[in-house]
PDB file of C-alpha atoms in Angstrom:
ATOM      1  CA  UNK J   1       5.750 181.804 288.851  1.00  0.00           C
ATOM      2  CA  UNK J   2       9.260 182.394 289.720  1.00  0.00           C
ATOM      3  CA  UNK J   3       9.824 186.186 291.485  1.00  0.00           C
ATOM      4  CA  UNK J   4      13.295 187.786 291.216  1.00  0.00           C
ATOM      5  CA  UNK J   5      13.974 190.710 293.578  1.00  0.00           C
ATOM      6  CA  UNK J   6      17.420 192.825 292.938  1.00  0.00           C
ATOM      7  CA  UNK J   7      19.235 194.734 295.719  1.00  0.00           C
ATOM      8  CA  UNK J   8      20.186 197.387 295.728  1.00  0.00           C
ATOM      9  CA  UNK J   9      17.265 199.137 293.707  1.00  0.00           C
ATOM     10  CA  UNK J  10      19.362 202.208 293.240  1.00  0.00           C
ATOM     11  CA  UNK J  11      23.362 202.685 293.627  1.00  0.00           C
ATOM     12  CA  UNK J  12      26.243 205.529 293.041  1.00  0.00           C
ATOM     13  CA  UNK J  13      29.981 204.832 292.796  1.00  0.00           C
ATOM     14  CA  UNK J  14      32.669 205.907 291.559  1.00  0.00           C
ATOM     15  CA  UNK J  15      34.589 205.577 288.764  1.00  0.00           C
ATOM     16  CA  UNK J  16      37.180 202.455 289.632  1.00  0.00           C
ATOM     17  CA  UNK J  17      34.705 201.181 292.110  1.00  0.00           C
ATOM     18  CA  UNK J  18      33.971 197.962 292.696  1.00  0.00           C
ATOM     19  CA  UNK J  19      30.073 197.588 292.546  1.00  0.00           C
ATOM     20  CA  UNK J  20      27.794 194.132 293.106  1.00  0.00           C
ATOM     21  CA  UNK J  21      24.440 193.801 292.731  1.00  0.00           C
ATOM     22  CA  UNK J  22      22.394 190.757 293.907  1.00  0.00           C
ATOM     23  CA  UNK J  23      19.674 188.612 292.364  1.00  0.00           C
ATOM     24  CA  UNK J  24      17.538 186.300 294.341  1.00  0.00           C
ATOM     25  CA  UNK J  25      14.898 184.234 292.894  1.00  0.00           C
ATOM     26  CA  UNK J  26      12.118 182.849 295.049  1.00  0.00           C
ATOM     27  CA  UNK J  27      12.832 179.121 293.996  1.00  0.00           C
ATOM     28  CA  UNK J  28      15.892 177.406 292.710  1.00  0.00           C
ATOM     29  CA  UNK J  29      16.910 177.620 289.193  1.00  0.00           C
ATOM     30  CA  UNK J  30      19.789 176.044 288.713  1.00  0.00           C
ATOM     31  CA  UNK J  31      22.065 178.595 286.456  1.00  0.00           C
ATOM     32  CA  UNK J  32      19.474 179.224 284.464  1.00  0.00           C
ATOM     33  CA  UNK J  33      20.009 183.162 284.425  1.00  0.00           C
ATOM     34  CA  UNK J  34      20.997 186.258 282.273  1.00  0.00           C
ATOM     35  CA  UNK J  35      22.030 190.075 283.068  1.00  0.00           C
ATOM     36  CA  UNK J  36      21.011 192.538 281.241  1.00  0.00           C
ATOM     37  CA  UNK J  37      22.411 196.443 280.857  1.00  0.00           C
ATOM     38  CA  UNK J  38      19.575 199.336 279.532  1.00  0.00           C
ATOM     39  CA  UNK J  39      20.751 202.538 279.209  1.00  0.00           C
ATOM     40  CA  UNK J  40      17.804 205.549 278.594  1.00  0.00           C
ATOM     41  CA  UNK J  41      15.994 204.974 275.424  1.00  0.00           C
ATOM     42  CA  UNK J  42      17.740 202.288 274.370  1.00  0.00           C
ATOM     43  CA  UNK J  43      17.209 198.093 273.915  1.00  0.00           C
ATOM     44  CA  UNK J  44      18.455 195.690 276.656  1.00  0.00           C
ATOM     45  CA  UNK J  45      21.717 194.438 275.759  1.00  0.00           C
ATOM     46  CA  UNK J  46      22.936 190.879 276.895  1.00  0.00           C
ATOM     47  CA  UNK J  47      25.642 190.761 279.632  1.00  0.00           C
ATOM     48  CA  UNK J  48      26.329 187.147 281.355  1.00  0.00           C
ATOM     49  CA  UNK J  49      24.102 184.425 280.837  1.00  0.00           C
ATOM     50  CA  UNK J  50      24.254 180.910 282.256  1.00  0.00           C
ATOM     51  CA  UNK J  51      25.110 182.567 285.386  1.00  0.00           C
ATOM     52  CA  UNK J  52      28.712 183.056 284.613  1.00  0.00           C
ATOM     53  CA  UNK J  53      29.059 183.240 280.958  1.00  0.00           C
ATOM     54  CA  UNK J  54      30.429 186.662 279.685  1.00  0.00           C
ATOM     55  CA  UNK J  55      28.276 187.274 276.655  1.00  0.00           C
ATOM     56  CA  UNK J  56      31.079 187.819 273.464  1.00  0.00           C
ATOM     57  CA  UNK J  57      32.201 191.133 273.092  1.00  0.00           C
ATOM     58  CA  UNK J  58      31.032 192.694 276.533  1.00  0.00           C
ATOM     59  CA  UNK J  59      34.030 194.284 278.881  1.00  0.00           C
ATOM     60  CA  UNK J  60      35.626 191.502 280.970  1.00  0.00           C
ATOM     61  CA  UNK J  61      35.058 193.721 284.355  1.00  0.00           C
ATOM     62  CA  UNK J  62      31.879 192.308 283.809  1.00  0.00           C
ATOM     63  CA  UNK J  63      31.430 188.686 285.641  1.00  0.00           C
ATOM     64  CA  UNK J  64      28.905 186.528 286.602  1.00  0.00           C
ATOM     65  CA  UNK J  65      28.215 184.077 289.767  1.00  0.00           C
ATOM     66  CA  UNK J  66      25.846 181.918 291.789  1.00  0.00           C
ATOM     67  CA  UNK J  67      23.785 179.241 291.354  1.00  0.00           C
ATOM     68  CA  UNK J  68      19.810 177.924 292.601  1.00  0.00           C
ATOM     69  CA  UNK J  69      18.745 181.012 294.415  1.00  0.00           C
ATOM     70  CA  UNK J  70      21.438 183.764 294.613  1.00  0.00           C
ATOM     71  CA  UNK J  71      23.107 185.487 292.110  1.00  0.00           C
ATOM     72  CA  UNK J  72      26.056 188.456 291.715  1.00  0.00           C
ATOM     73  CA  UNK J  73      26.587 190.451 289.020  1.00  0.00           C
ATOM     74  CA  UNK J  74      30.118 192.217 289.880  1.00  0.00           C
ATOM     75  CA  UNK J  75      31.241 195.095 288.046  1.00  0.00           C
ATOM     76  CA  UNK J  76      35.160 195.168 289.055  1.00  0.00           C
ATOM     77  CA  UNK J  77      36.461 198.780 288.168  1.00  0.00           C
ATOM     78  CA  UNK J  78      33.464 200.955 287.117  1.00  0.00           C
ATOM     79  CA  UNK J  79      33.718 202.992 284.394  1.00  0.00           C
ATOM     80  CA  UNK J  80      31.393 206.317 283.222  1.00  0.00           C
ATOM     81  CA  UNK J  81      29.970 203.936 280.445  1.00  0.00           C
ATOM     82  CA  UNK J  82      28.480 201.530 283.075  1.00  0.00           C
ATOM     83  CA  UNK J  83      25.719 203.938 284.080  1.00  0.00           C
ATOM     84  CA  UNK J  84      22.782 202.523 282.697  1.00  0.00           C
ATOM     85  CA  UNK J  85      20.272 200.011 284.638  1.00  0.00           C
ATOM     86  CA  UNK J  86      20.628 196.266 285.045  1.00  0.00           C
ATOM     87  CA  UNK J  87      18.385 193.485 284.891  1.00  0.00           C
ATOM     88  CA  UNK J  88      18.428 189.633 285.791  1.00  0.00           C
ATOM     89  CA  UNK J  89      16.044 187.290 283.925  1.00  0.00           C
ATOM     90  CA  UNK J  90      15.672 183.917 285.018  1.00  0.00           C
ATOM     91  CA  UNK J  91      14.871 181.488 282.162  1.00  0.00           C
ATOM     92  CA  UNK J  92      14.700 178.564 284.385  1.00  0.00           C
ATOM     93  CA  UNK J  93      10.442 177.995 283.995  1.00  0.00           C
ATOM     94  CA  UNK J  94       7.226 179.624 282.108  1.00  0.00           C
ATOM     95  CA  UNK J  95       6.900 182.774 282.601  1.00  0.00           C
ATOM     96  CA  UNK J  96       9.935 184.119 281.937  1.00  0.00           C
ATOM     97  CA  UNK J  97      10.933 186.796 284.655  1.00  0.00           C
ATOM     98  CA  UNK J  98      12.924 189.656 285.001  1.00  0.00           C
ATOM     99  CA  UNK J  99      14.099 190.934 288.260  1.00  0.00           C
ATOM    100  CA  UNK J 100      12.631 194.722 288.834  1.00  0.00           C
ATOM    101  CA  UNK J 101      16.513 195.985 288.012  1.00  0.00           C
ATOM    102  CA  UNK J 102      19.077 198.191 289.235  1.00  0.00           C
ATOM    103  CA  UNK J 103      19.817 201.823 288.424  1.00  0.00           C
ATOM    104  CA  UNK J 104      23.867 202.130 288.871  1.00  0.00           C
ATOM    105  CA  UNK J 105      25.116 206.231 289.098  1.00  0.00           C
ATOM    106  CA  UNK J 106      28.525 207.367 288.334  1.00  0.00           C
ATOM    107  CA  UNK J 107      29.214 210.237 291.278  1.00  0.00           C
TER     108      UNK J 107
ATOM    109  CA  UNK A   1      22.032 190.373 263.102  1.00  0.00           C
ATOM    110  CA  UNK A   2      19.109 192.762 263.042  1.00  0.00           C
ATOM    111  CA  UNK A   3      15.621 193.211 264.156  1.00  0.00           C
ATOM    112  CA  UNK A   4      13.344 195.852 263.101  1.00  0.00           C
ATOM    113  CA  UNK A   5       9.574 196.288 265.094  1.00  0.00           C
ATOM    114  CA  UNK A   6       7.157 198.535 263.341  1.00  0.00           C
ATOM    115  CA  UNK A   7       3.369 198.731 264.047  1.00  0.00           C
ATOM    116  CA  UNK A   8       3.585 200.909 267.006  1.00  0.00           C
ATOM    117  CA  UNK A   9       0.533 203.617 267.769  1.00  0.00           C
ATOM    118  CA  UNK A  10      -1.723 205.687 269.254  1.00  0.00           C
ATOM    119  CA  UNK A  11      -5.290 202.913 270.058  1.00  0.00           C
ATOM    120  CA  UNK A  12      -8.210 203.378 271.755  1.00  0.00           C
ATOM    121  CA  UNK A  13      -8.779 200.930 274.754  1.00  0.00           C
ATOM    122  CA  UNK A  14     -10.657 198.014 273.606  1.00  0.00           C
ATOM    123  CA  UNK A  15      -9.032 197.904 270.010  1.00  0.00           C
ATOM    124  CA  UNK A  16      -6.818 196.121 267.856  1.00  0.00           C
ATOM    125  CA  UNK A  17      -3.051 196.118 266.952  1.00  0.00           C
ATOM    126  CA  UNK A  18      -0.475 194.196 265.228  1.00  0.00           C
ATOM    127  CA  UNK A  19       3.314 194.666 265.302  1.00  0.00           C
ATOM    128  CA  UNK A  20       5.833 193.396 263.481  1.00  0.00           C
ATOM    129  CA  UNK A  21       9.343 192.474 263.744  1.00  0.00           C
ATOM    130  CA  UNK A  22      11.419 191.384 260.144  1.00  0.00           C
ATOM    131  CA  UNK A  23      14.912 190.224 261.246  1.00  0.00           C
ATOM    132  CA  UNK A  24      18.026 189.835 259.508  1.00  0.00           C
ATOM    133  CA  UNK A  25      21.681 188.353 259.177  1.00  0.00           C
ATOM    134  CA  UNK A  26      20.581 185.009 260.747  1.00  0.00           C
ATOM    135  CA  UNK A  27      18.449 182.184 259.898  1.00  0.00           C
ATOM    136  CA  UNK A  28      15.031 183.266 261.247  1.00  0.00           C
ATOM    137  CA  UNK A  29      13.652 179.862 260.794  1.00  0.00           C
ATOM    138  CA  UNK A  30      16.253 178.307 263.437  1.00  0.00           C
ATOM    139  CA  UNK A  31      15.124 180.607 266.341  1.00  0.00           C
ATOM    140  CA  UNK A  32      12.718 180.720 269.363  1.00  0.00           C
ATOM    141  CA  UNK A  33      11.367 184.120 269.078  1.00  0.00           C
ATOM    142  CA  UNK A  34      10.453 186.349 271.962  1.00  0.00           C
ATOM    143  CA  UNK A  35       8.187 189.700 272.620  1.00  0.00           C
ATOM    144  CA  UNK A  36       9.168 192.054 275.503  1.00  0.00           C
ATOM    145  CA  UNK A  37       7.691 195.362 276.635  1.00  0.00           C
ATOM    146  CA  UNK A  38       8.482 197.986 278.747  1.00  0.00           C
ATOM    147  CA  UNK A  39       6.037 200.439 280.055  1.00  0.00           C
ATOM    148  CA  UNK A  40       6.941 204.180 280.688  1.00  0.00           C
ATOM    149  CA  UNK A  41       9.153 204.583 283.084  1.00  0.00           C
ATOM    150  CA  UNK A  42       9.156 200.892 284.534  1.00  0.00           C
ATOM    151  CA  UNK A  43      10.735 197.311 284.154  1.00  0.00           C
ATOM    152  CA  UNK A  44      10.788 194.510 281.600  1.00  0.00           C
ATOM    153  CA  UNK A  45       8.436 192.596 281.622  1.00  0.00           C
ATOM    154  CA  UNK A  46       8.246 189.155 279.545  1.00  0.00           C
ATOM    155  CA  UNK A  47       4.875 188.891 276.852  1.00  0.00           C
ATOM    156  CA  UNK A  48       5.719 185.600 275.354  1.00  0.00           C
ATOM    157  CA  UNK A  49       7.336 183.240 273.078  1.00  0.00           C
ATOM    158  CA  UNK A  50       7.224 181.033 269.424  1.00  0.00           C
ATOM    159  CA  UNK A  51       9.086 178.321 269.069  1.00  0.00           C
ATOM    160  CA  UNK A  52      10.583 177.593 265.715  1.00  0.00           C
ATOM    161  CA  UNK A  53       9.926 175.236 263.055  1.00  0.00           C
ATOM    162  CA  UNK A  54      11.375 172.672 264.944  1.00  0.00           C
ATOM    163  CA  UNK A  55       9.089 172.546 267.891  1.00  0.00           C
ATOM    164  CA  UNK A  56       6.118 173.246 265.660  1.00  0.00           C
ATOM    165  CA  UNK A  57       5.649 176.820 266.260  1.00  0.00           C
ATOM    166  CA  UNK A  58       3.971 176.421 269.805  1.00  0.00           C
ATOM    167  CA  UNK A  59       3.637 179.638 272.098  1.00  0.00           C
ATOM    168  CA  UNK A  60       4.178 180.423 275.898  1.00  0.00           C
ATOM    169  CA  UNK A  61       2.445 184.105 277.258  1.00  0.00           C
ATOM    170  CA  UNK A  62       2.519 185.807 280.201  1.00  0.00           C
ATOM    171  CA  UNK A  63      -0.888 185.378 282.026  1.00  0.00           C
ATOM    172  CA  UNK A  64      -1.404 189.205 282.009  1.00  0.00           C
ATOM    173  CA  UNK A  65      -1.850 188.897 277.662  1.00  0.00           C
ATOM    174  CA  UNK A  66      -3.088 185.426 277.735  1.00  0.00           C
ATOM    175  CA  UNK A  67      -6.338 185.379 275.653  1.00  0.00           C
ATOM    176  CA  UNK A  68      -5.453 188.759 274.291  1.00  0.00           C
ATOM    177  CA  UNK A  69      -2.243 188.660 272.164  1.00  0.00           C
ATOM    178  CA  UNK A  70      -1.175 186.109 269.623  1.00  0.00           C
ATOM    179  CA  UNK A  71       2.262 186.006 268.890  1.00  0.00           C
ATOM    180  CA  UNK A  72       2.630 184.208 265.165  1.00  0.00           C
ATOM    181  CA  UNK A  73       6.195 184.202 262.513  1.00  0.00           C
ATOM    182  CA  UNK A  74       6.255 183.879 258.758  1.00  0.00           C
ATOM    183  CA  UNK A  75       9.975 182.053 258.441  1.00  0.00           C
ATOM    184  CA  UNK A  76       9.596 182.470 254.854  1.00  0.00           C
ATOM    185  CA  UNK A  77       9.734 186.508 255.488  1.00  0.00           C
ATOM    186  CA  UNK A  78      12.605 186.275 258.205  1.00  0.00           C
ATOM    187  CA  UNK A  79       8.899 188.055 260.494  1.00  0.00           C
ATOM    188  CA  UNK A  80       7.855 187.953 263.616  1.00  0.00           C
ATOM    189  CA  UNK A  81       4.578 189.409 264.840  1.00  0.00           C
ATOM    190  CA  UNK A  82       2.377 190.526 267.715  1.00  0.00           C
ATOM    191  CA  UNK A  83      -1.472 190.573 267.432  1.00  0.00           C
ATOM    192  CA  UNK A  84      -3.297 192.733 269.838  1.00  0.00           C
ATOM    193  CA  UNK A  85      -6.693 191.930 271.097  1.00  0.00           C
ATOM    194  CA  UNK A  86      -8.813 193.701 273.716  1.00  0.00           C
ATOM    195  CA  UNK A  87      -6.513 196.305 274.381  1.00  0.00           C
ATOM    196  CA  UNK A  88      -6.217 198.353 277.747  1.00  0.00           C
ATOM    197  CA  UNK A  89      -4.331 201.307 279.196  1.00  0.00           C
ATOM    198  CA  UNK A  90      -1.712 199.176 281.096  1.00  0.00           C
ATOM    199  CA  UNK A  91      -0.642 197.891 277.887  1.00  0.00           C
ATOM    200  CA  UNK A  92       0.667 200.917 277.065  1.00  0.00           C
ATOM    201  CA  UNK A  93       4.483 200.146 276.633  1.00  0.00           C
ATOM    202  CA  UNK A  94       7.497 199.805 274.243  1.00  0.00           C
ATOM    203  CA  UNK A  95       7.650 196.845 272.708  1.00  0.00           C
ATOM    204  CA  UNK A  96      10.882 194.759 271.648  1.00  0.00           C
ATOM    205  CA  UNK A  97      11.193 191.389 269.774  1.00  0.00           C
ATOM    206  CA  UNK A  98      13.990 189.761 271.024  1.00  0.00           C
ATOM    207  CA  UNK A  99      15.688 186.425 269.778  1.00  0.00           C
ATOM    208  CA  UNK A 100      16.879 183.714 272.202  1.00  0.00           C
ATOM    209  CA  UNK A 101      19.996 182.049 271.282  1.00  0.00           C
ATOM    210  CA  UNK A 102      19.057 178.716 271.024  1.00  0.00           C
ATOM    211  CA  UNK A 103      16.474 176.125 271.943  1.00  0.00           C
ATOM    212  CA  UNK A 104      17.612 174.277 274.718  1.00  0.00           C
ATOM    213  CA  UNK A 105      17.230 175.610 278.189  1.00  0.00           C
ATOM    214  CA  UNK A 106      20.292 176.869 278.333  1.00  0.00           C
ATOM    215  CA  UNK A 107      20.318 179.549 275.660  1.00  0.00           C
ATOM    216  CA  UNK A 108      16.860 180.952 276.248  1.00  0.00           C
ATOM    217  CA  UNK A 109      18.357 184.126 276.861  1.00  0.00           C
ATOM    218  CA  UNK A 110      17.868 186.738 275.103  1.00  0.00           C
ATOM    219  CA  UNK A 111      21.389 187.789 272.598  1.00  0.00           C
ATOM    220  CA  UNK A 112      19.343 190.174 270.102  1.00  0.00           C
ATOM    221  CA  UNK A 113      17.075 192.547 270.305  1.00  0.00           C
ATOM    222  CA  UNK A 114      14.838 195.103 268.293  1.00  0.00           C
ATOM    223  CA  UNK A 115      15.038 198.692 268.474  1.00  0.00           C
ATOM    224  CA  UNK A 116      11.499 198.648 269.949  1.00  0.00           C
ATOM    225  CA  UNK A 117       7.968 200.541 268.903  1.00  0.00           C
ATOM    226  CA  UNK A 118       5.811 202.195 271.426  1.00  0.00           C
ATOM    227  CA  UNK A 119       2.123 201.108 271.773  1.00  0.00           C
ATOM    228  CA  UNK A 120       0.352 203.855 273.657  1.00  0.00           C
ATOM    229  CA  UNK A 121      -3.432 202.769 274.773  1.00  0.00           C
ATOM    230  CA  UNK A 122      -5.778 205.539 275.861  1.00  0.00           C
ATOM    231  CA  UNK A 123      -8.973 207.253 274.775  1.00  0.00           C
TER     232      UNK A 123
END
């Protein structure tokens, strides 16, 4: 099976920051890879998938990179309506994995 | 597009439960069709997957339901459902139905999802 770890676990910035948070998988998967946003009782909602690709109709601070092992999901000016926790998912092989996600704080 | 889950409860460990997920605003029949829970408190966590018509309806699970869940769809009632076997307290969890975007590898993602329906397991 293909592990995905996320760092950091836990952040808090400010609004306007500039905030990154990293998924590694434990074998290559090409681009094969979503983000995810949950905020508190509520459905995952789709982000970036193929790596890169802004999902329609999500914020366009939102981007995407990487590629086989290491991805970035960079938030470029955060806003109050970012708090919420994030997920990768790698959709490269069987099982299906999600990384263990990211809590992101507004100060 | 919209998915609804209902089926959720209160079961004792070692019983039986079936959820169920009717979708609309999209053709059901065209779409790989996923199940996703959440226990309280933690991470997603991936329960498996029916392909559509298509690729004849086969299935993928995580090993942790393997044996225990089914996953099955009626395309001709736009439904999408999650049978329960052998049930046991870590199973405990919201669960979402979720639809991936397409077929091919590179739209397994996930652009849809239900509002979810708690299963809680305990005696």
């Amino acid at each position: 099976d293909i592990q995905l770890t996320q760092s950091p676990s836990f952040l808090s910035a400010s609004v306007g920051d500039r905030v990154t948070i990293t998924c590694r998988a434990s074998q290559g998967i090409t681009s094969y890879l979503a983000w995810y946003q949950q905020k508190p009782g509520k459905a995952p909602k789709l982000l970036i998938y193929a790596a890169s690709t802004l999902q329609s109709g999500v914020p366009s601070r939102f981007s995407g990179s990487g590629s086989g092992t290491e991805f970035i999901l960079t938030i470029s000016s955060l806003q109050p309506e970012d708090s919420a926790t994030y997920y990768c998912q790698q959709l490269n092989s069987y099982p299906l994995t999600f990384g263990p996600g990211t809590k992101v704080d507004i100060k | 597009v919209q998915l609804v889950e209902s089926g959720g409860g209160l079961v004792q460990p070692g019983g039986s439960l079936r959820l169920s997920c009717v979708a609309s605003g999209f053709t059901f029949s065209d779409h790989y069709m996923d199940w996703v829970r959440q226990a309280p408190g933690k991470g997603l966590e991936w329960v498996g997957r029916i392909r559509n018509t298509a690729n004849s309806y086969t299935t993928e699970y995580a090993a942790s339901v393997k044996g225990r869940f089914t996953i099955s769809r009626d395309d001709s009632k736009d439904s999408l459902y999650l049978q329960m076997n052998s049930l046991k307290t870590e199973d405990t969890a919201v669960y979402y139905c979720a639809r991936a975007a397409g077929s091919s590898w590179d739209t397994h993602y996930f652009d849809y999802w239900g509002q979810g329906t708690l299963v809680t397991v305990s005696s």
